[in-house]
PDB file of C-alpha atoms in Angstrom:
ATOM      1  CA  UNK A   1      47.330 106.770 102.376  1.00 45.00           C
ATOM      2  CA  UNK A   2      50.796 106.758 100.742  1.00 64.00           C
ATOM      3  CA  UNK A   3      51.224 105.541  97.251  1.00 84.00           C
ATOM      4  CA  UNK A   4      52.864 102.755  96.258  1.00 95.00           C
ATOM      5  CA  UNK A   5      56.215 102.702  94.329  1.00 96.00           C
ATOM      6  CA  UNK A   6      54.183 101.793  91.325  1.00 97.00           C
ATOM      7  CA  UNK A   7      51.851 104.965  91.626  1.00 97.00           C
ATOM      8  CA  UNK A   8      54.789 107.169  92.136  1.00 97.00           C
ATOM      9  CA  UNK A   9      56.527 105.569  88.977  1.00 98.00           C
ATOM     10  CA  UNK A  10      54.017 106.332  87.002  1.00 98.00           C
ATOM     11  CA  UNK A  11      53.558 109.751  88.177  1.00 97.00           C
ATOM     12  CA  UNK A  12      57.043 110.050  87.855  1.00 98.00           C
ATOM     13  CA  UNK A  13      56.685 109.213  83.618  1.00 98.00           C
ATOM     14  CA  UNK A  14      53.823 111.743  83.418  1.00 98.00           C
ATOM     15  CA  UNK A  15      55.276 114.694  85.608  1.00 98.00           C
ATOM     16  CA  UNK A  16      58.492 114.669  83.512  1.00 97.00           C
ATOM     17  CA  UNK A  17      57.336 113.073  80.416  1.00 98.00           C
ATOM     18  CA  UNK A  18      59.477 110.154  80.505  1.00 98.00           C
ATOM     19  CA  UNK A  19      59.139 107.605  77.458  1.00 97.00           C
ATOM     20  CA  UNK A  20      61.338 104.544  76.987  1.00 98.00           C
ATOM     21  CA  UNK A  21      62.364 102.818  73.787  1.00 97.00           C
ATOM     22  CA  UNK A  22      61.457  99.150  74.712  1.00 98.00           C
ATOM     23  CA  UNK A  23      59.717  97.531  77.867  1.00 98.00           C
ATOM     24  CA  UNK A  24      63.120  96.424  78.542  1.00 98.00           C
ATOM     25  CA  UNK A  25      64.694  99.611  79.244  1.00 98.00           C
ATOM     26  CA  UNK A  26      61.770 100.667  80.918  1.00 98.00           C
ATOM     27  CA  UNK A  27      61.937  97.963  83.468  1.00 98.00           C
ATOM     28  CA  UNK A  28      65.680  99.082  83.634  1.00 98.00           C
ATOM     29  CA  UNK A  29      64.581 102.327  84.390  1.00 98.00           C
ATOM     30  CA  UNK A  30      62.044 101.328  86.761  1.00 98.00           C
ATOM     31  CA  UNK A  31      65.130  99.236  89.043  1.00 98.00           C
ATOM     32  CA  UNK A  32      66.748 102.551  89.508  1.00 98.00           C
ATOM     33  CA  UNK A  33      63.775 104.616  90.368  1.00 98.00           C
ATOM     34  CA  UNK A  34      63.060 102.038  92.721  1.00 98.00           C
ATOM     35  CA  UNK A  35      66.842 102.300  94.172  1.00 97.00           C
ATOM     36  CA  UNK A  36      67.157 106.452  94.089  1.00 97.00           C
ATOM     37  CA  UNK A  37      63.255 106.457  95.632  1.00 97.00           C
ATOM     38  CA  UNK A  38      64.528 104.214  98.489  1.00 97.00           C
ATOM     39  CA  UNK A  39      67.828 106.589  99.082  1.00 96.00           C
ATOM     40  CA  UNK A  40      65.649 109.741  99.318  1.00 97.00           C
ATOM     41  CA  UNK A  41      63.154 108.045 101.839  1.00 97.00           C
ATOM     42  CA  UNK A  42      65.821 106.787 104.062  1.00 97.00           C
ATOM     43  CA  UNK A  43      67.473 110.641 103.636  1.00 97.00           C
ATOM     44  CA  UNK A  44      64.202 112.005 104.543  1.00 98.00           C
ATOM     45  CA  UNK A  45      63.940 109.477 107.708  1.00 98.00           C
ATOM     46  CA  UNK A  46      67.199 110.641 108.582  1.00 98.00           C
ATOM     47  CA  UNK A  47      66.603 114.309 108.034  1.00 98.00           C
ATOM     48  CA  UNK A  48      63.187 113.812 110.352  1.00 98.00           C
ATOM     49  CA  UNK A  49      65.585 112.518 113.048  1.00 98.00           C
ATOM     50  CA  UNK A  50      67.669 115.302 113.347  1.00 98.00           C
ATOM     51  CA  UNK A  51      70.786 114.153 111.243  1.00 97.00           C
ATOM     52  CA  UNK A  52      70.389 116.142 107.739  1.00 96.00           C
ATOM     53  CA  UNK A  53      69.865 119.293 107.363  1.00 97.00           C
ATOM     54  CA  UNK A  54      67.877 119.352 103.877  1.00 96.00           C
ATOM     55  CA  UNK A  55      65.358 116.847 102.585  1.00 97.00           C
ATOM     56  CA  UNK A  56      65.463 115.151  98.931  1.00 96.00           C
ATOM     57  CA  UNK A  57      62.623 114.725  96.766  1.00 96.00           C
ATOM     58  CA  UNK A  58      61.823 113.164  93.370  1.00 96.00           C
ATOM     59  CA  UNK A  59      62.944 115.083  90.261  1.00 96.00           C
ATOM     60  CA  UNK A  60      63.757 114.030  86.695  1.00 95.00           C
ATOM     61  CA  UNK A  61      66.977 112.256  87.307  1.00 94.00           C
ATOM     62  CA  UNK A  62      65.145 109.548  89.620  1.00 97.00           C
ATOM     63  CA  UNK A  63      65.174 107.400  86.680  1.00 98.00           C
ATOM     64  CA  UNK A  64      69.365 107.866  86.081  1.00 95.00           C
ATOM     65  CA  UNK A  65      72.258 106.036  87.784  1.00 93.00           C
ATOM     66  CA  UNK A  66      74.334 108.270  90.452  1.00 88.00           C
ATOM     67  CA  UNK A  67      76.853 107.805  87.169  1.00 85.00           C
ATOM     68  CA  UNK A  68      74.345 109.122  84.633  1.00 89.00           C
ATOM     69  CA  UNK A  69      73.736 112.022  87.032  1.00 84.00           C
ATOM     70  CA  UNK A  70      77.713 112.677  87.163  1.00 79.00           C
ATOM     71  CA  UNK A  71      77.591 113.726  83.685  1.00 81.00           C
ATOM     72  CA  UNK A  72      75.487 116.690  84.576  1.00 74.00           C
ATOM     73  CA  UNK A  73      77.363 117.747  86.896  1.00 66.00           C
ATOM     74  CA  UNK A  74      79.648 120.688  85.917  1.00 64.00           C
ATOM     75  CA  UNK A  75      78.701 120.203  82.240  1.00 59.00           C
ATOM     76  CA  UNK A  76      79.853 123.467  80.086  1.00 55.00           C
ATOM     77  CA  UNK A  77      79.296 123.480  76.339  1.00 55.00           C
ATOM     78  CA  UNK A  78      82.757 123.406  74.745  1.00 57.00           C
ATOM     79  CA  UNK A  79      82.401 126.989  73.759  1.00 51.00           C
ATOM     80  CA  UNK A  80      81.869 128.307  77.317  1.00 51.00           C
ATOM     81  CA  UNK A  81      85.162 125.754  78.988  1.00 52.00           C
ATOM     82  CA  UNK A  82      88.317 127.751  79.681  1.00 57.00           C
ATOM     83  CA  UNK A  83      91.084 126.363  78.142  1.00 58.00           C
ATOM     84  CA  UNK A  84      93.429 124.162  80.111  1.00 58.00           C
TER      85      UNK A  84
END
């Protein structure tokens, strides 16, 4: 039996010990879980088919915005960036 998207939500807080200030940005959190968890099912459906070669999974940016997760990508501390 599969869990639902509020089992894997909560799972989700616990595995990566996610806390959010209010009930408000939780539920804001909770819309974009919902969004990213739907992505990496239809990837995985389309990975089953044939058409991907890698599968996704749930990690601890499946609460972020594809722009939250930008701002990970790349990062350097300031002391480590070459100068331009």
């Amino acid at each position: 039996m599969s869990d639902t998207v509020q089992d894997k939500w909560k799972n989700f807080k616990v595995a990566h010990n996610k806390n959010y200030a209010n009930q408000e940005e939780e539920d804001h959190r909770f819309g974009i879980f919902q969004e990213n968890l739907k992505k990496i099912e239809e990837h995985n459906e389309r990975f089953n088919k044939g058409d991907e070669t890698y599968t996704l999974g749930v990690n601890k940016f499946a609460d972020l915005t594809t722009e939250e997760m930008k701002n990970f990508k790349g990062f350097a501390p300031k002391h480590l960036q070459k100068p331009t």
